[in-house]
Short mmCIF file of C-alpha atoms in Angstrom, two decimals:
data_model
loop_
_atom_site.label_atom_id
_atom_site.label_comp_id
_atom_site.label_asym_id
_atom_site.label_seq_id
_atom_site.Cartn_x
_atom_site.Cartn_y
_atom_site.Cartn_z
CA MET D 20 0.54 -0.08 -0.12
CA THR D 21 3.08 2.70 0.43
CA ILE D 22 4.26 1.98 -2.93
CA LEU D 23 0.48 2.63 -4.58
CA TRP D 24 0.67 5.21 -2.31
CA TYR D 25 3.89 7.12 -3.31
CA GLY D 26 3.43 5.69 -7.17
CA LEU D 27 0.57 8.26 -6.98
CA LEU D 28 2.73 11.04 -5.50
CA PHE D 29 4.75 10.27 -8.34
CA LEU D 30 1.63 10.87 -10.88
CA ALA D 31 0.53 13.83 -8.49
CA SER D 32 4.35 15.39 -9.01
CA VAL D 33 4.16 15.55 -12.80
CA ALA D 34 0.34 16.84 -12.36
CA VAL D 35 1.44 19.82 -10.24
CA THR D 36 4.44 20.47 -12.20
CA LEU D 37 3.16 20.46 -15.73
CA GLY D 38 0.11 22.66 -14.61
CA GLY D 39 2.59 24.91 -13.18
CA CYS D 40 4.77 25.19 -15.59
CA ALA D 41 1.37 25.33 -18.17
CA LEU D 42 -0.24 28.81 -16.08
CA PHE D 43 3.55 30.57 -15.72
CA THR D 44 4.64 29.82 -19.56
CA ASN D 45 1.52 31.19 -20.64
CA GLY D 46 1.10 34.03 -17.86
CA ILE D 47 5.81 34.85 -19.50
CA GLU D 48 4.17 35.24 -22.92
CA TRP D 49 1.35 37.92 -21.94
CA LEU D 50 4.30 39.73 -19.55
CA GLY D 51 6.44 39.71 -22.83
CA LYS D 52 3.67 40.64 -24.98
CA ARG D 53 2.34 43.35 -22.72
CA LEU D 54 6.50 44.57 -22.66
CA GLY D 55 6.61 45.20 -26.32
CA VAL D 56 9.36 42.42 -26.68
CA SER D 57 9.60 40.72 -30.18
CA GLU D 58 7.18 38.05 -30.10
CA GLY D 59 10.03 35.54 -31.68
CA ALA D 60 11.66 36.55 -29.07
CA VAL D 61 9.65 35.08 -26.24
CA GLY D 62 9.42 31.93 -28.33
CA SER D 63 12.55 31.31 -28.75
CA ILE D 64 13.63 32.94 -24.98
CA PHE D 65 11.22 33.22 -22.39
CA ALA D 66 8.56 30.10 -23.46
CA ALA D 67 11.95 28.45 -23.52
CA ILE D 68 13.06 29.18 -19.61
CA GLY D 69 8.94 28.67 -19.26
CA THR D 70 8.78 25.11 -20.12
CA THR D 71 12.61 24.72 -18.66
CA LEU D 72 11.07 25.79 -14.49
CA PRO D 73 10.03 22.03 -13.95
CA GLU D 74 13.74 20.36 -14.85
CA THR D 75 15.44 23.46 -13.40
CA SER D 76 12.85 23.12 -10.63
CA ILE D 77 13.46 20.03 -9.19
CA PRO D 78 17.54 20.49 -9.16
CA ILE D 79 17.03 23.90 -6.94
CA ILE D 80 14.87 21.85 -3.63
CA ALA D 81 17.21 19.03 -4.20
CA ILE D 82 20.35 19.68 -4.26
CA PHE D 83 19.53 23.17 -1.34
CA PHE D 84 16.83 21.63 0.18
CA GLY D 85 16.98 18.16 0.34
CA SER D 86 18.43 16.42 3.25
CA GLY D 87 21.13 12.82 2.27
CA ARG D 88 23.04 12.79 -0.40
CA GLU D 89 19.76 10.19 -2.27
CA GLN D 90 17.78 13.94 -2.82
CA ALA D 91 21.48 15.17 -4.41
CA ASP D 92 21.61 11.44 -6.79
CA VAL D 93 17.65 13.00 -7.95
CA GLY D 94 19.09 16.59 -8.16
CA LEU D 95 21.16 15.57 -10.33
CA GLY D 96 19.58 13.30 -11.90
CA ALA D 97 17.46 16.19 -13.42
CA ILE D 98 20.30 18.33 -14.23
CA LEU D 99 21.77 15.96 -16.94
CA GLY D 100 19.18 13.98 -17.86
CA ALA D 101 16.27 17.03 -19.89
CA PRO D 102 20.36 17.79 -22.08
CA PHE D 103 20.16 13.95 -22.70
CA MET D 104 16.90 13.60 -23.90
CA LEU D 105 16.34 16.79 -25.34
CA SER D 106 19.46 16.09 -27.99
CA THR D 107 18.85 12.58 -28.50
CA LEU D 108 14.66 11.58 -27.96
CA VAL D 109 13.25 14.77 -28.73
CA LEU D 110 15.04 16.52 -31.65
CA PRO D 111 15.09 12.89 -33.31
CA VAL D 112 11.07 12.83 -32.34
CA LEU D 113 10.65 15.36 -34.93
CA ALA D 114 12.26 14.09 -37.12
CA LEU D 115 10.58 10.84 -36.97
CA LEU D 116 7.44 12.32 -37.36
CA LEU D 117 8.27 15.11 -40.59
CA ILE D 118 8.41 11.89 -41.56
CA VAL D 119 4.93 10.51 -41.03
CA TYR D 120 3.75 13.69 -41.50
CA ALA D 121 5.45 13.93 -44.79
CA ARG D 122 3.76 10.68 -46.13
CA ALA D 123 0.82 10.95 -44.83
CA GLY D 124 0.74 13.79 -47.01
CA LYS D 125 0.63 16.47 -44.45
CA ARG D 126 3.57 18.17 -45.79
CA THR D 127 7.00 18.20 -47.53
CA ALA D 128 9.40 15.84 -45.73
CA ARG D 129 11.96 18.71 -45.33
CA PHE D 130 12.08 21.21 -42.45
CA HIS D 131 12.66 24.25 -43.11
CA LEU D 132 14.90 26.48 -41.60
CA ASN D 133 16.87 29.32 -40.19
CA TYR D 134 19.90 27.04 -39.99
CA ARG D 135 22.10 29.90 -38.32
CA GLU D 136 19.71 30.34 -35.93
CA VAL D 137 20.65 26.33 -34.91
CA ARG D 138 24.08 26.64 -35.37
CA THR D 139 23.66 29.45 -32.97
CA ASP D 140 22.17 27.37 -30.98
CA LEU D 141 23.66 24.23 -30.65
CA ARG D 142 27.25 26.01 -31.07
CA PHE D 143 26.45 27.34 -27.18
CA PHE D 144 25.11 23.84 -25.76
CA LEU D 145 28.22 22.27 -26.95
CA ILE D 146 31.21 25.09 -25.80
CA ALA D 147 28.11 25.33 -22.36
CA TYR D 148 27.91 21.24 -21.81
CA SER D 149 32.05 21.38 -22.44
CA VAL D 150 32.27 23.68 -19.66
CA ALA D 151 30.69 20.90 -17.25
CA VAL D 152 32.22 17.44 -18.89
CA GLY D 153 35.82 18.81 -18.10
CA CYS D 154 34.39 20.23 -14.09
CA THR D 155 34.21 16.85 -13.69
CA PHE D 156 37.46 16.34 -14.14
CA MET D 157 38.05 18.65 -11.28
CA PRO D 158 38.17 19.06 -8.40
CA SER D 159 38.91 22.36 -7.09
CA ARG D 160 34.85 24.56 -5.88
CA THR D 161 36.98 27.62 -6.67
CA VAL D 162 37.51 26.43 -10.59
CA HIS D 163 33.16 25.01 -10.56
CA ALA D 164 32.40 28.21 -9.26
CA LEU D 165 34.09 30.24 -11.55
CA ALA D 166 32.52 27.47 -14.16
CA ALA D 167 29.17 27.90 -12.97
CA ALA D 168 29.37 32.53 -13.64
CA GLY D 169 31.10 31.70 -16.74
CA LEU D 170 27.49 29.91 -18.01
CA ILE D 171 25.96 31.86 -16.49
CA SER D 172 26.86 34.50 -18.40
CA LEU D 173 26.94 32.85 -21.19
CA TYR D 174 23.02 32.44 -21.41
CA LEU D 175 22.94 35.91 -20.07
CA TYR D 176 24.21 36.70 -24.21
CA TYR D 177 23.23 34.03 -25.94
CA MET D 178 19.94 36.12 -24.75
CA LYS D 179 21.38 39.18 -26.50
CA ILE D 180 22.05 37.81 -29.71
CA LYS D 181 18.43 36.33 -29.60
CA PHE D 182 16.43 39.13 -28.32
CA GLY D 183 19.09 41.47 -30.84
CA SER D 184 17.41 39.49 -33.95
CA SER D 185 15.44 41.11 -36.49
CA ASP D 186 14.31 38.68 -38.65
CA GLU D 187 10.40 38.23 -38.34
CA GLU D 188 8.77 36.01 -40.30
CA GLY D 189 5.80 36.04 -38.25
CA GLU D 190 4.69 32.01 -37.13
CA GLY D 191 4.22 32.90 -34.08
CA GLY D 192 0.62 32.81 -34.65
CA ALA D 193 -2.01 34.49 -32.34
CA LEU D 194 -1.10 33.83 -29.01
CA GLU D 195 -4.18 31.89 -26.37
CA PRO D 196 -5.82 33.65 -23.83
CA LEU D 197 -4.76 34.36 -20.24
CA MET D 198 -6.19 31.85 -17.82
CA PHE D 199 -6.36 33.82 -15.58
CA SER D 200 -8.42 36.05 -17.52
CA ARG D 201 -9.93 34.96 -20.37
CA GLN D 202 -12.50 37.29 -20.99
CA ALA D 203 -9.55 40.26 -21.70
CA VAL D 204 -8.32 40.98 -24.52
CA THR D 205 -5.12 42.84 -22.65
CA PRO D 206 -4.94 41.34 -19.90
CA SER D 207 -3.55 43.24 -16.70
CA PHE D 208 -0.55 43.17 -15.41
CA GLY D 209 -2.23 42.84 -12.03
CA MET D 210 -3.15 39.20 -13.22
CA ILE D 211 -0.53 38.37 -15.48
CA GLY D 212 1.62 38.37 -12.30
CA LEU D 213 -0.84 36.89 -10.63
CA GLN D 214 -1.38 33.99 -12.85
CA GLY D 215 2.92 33.81 -13.28
CA LEU D 216 3.22 33.40 -9.05
CA VAL D 217 0.30 30.54 -9.05
CA GLY D 218 2.51 28.79 -12.26
CA LEU D 219 5.46 29.20 -10.02
CA ALA D 220 4.02 28.15 -6.70
CA GLY D 221 2.69 25.03 -8.22
CA LEU D 222 6.58 24.16 -9.93
CA VAL D 223 8.25 24.50 -6.57
CA ALA D 224 5.21 22.47 -5.04
CA GLY D 225 5.29 19.78 -7.43
CA ALA D 226 8.88 19.23 -7.39
CA HIS D 227 9.12 19.04 -3.63
CA LEU D 228 6.60 15.93 -4.00
CA PHE D 229 8.79 14.45 -7.07
CA VAL D 230 11.63 14.28 -4.72
CA THR D 231 9.75 12.13 -2.02
CA ALA D 232 8.21 9.94 -3.72
CA ALA D 233 11.63 9.26 -6.45
CA GLU D 234 13.12 9.18 -3.51
CA THR D 235 11.42 6.51 -1.85
CA LEU D 236 9.74 4.84 -4.81
CA ALA D 237 14.46 4.11 -5.65
CA GLY D 238 14.40 2.75 -2.44
CA ALA D 239 11.55 -0.33 -2.24
CA PHE D 240 12.80 -1.36 -5.57
CA SER D 241 16.53 -0.93 -4.47
CA VAL D 242 16.55 1.27 -8.55
CA SER D 243 19.49 4.40 -8.32
CA PRO D 244 17.55 7.68 -7.99
CA LEU D 245 20.30 8.66 -10.36
CA ILE D 246 18.63 6.33 -13.17
CA LEU D 247 15.13 7.68 -11.85
CA ALA D 248 15.38 10.56 -12.45
CA LEU D 249 17.56 10.73 -15.61
CA LEU D 250 15.76 8.38 -17.80
CA ILE D 251 11.90 8.62 -15.71
CA ALA D 252 11.87 12.69 -14.78
CA PRO D 253 12.88 13.99 -18.42
CA LEU D 254 10.49 12.09 -19.75
CA ALA D 255 7.74 13.60 -17.57
CA THR D 256 9.20 17.04 -17.75
CA GLU D 257 10.16 17.47 -21.21
CA LEU D 258 6.23 17.03 -21.58
CA PRO D 259 5.49 20.85 -22.40
CA GLU D 260 8.72 21.54 -25.29
CA MET D 261 7.49 17.87 -27.25
CA SER D 262 4.01 18.75 -27.12
CA ASN D 263 4.36 22.16 -28.50
CA SER D 264 7.12 20.95 -30.75
CA PHE D 265 5.44 18.47 -32.10
CA LEU D 266 2.46 20.73 -32.52
CA TRP D 267 4.25 23.11 -34.71
CA LEU D 268 6.35 20.51 -36.59
CA TYR D 269 2.49 19.54 -38.20
CA ARG D 270 1.19 22.78 -38.38
CA LYS D 271 4.40 23.74 -40.73
CA LYS D 272 5.74 26.26 -37.76
CA ASP D 273 9.42 24.81 -38.32
CA ARG D 274 11.68 27.11 -36.67
CA LEU D 275 9.02 27.73 -33.57
CA ALA D 276 9.56 23.55 -33.13
CA VAL D 277 12.85 23.07 -33.95
CA GLY D 278 13.34 26.93 -31.66
CA ASN D 279 11.75 25.64 -28.80
CA VAL D 280 13.82 22.48 -28.52
CA THR D 281 16.89 23.35 -29.06
CA GLY D 282 16.33 27.11 -27.21
CA ALA D 283 15.45 24.49 -24.01
CA MET D 284 18.91 22.73 -24.22
CA VAL D 285 21.10 25.80 -24.38
CA PHE D 286 19.15 27.35 -21.23
CA GLN D 287 19.57 23.21 -19.12
CA GLY D 288 23.58 23.03 -20.74
CA THR D 289 24.13 26.54 -18.28
CA PHE D 290 21.47 27.36 -15.58
CA PRO D 291 20.69 24.35 -13.99
CA VAL D 292 24.90 23.14 -14.72
CA SER D 293 25.22 25.94 -12.73
CA VAL D 294 23.32 25.28 -9.19
CA GLY D 295 25.14 21.61 -9.66
CA LEU D 296 27.84 23.07 -10.25
CA LEU D 297 27.12 25.25 -6.88
CA GLY D 298 25.19 23.20 -4.57
CA THR D 299 27.40 19.34 -5.60
CA GLU D 300 30.94 18.21 -5.14
CA TRP D 301 29.83 17.62 -9.43
CA VAL D 302 31.46 14.37 -8.45
CA LEU D 303 29.49 11.70 -11.36
CA ALA D 304 28.74 8.42 -11.19
CA PRO D 305 30.33 6.61 -14.95
CA SER D 306 26.08 6.48 -15.78
CA ALA D 307 24.81 10.02 -15.11
CA LEU D 308 28.51 11.41 -17.16
CA ALA D 309 27.91 8.85 -19.85
CA THR D 310 25.00 10.95 -20.21
CA MET D 311 26.72 13.95 -21.13
CA VAL D 312 29.22 12.90 -23.78
CA LEU D 313 26.11 10.87 -25.35
CA ALA D 314 24.00 14.28 -25.26
CA LEU D 315 27.39 15.92 -26.61
CA ALA D 316 27.86 13.77 -29.30
CA ALA D 317 24.27 13.83 -30.91
CA ALA D 318 24.42 18.05 -30.52
CA GLY D 319 27.73 17.40 -32.11
CA LEU D 320 26.04 15.03 -35.14
CA CYS D 321 23.16 17.14 -35.36
CA LEU D 322 26.56 20.93 -35.80
CA VAL D 323 28.24 18.73 -38.74
CA GLN D 324 25.18 17.21 -40.84
CA ILE D 325 24.26 21.65 -41.45
CA VAL D 326 27.60 22.42 -41.32
CA ILE D 327 28.49 19.15 -44.17
CA SER D 328 24.91 19.38 -46.21
CA GLY D 329 23.85 22.65 -44.83
CA GLN D 330 20.32 21.00 -43.61
CA TRP D 331 18.89 18.39 -41.38
CA ARG D 332 17.99 15.19 -43.77
CA PRO D 333 15.19 13.71 -41.60
CA TRP D 334 16.29 10.03 -41.67
CA LEU D 335 19.41 11.01 -40.58
CA LEU D 336 18.69 13.42 -37.43
CA SER D 337 16.24 10.50 -36.47
CA GLY D 338 19.74 8.08 -35.77
CA GLY D 339 20.08 9.44 -32.95
CA ALA D 340 17.48 7.82 -30.81
CA LEU D 341 19.74 4.87 -30.85
CA LEU D 342 21.91 6.20 -28.67
CA TYR D 343 18.83 7.12 -26.18
CA ILE D 344 17.72 3.64 -27.26
CA GLY D 345 21.32 1.96 -26.25
CA TYR D 346 21.67 4.28 -23.43
CA THR D 347 18.11 2.66 -21.96
CA VAL D 348 19.03 -0.59 -22.47
CA TYR D 349 22.21 -0.60 -20.74
CA LEU D 350 20.70 0.73 -17.59
CA TYR D 351 17.72 -1.71 -17.57
CA GLY D 352 20.22 -4.38 -17.80
CA PHE D 353 23.30 -3.87 -16.80
#
């Protein structure tokens, strides 16, 4: 009965986290509109940050407010699992869906992207995550603190580039009504702020529930909390990015679909990693370090495709899923 209870608690944590994420993202998009920020920047920066907050809130709660090694492992798993899943699963699935949509006659089997933007995202991610991998071999707290500061600065520079871009093609579409004020054509700053705070509270509450459930279930099934967080937490918390990107791809809004994922990769490779560098010893088990290497390999292959051929070939991009499948089989088998 105890296992069933904590299993339900885990499902509740997923629901609360995703609900909070939906509220926060919708609110921050409206904040961007009221402040006059370009629609493209709101989608690539504000929405990406909003949908990655579940993964970010989990390690903050687990690392800084947890009471043991197991909770710290959950935090590290949430930090490392998201970039791994985005690069080795979400992007390949987008490619597979593109092929499926094309064979169903819904669209052509070709990504319509501004590949200069994609190259920028991938390069920022590769630089940031390479620094994170390097820090695992340098156990100096001073080096970790300097690296964390550098990663945060790198993301701020990335934001400057994105906000400074004037390449707008109007792909964003109509903004959904504010959830707390659906009848208002232009909701007030007060309602936008209230919804944002409620969404943020939901994210924090969901993170608390997840950390508690993950630790208990891992103990009951003799599964490492790190492994549980590496595979299950990202699958649950990446649902906003996945669902948005899949829908945008179907609507032939490829720049939004891919940018939502690659922008999230850049954020996940900088801010959450900084949390881990500052809040833990950043000593990683081989299984955790492997996810970082595989994420770098997947992102590197994506970049190489663009450099060599100037575009992505869907069938080749979808092959990146083999890295995710192989790693999952390895964890469960060994």
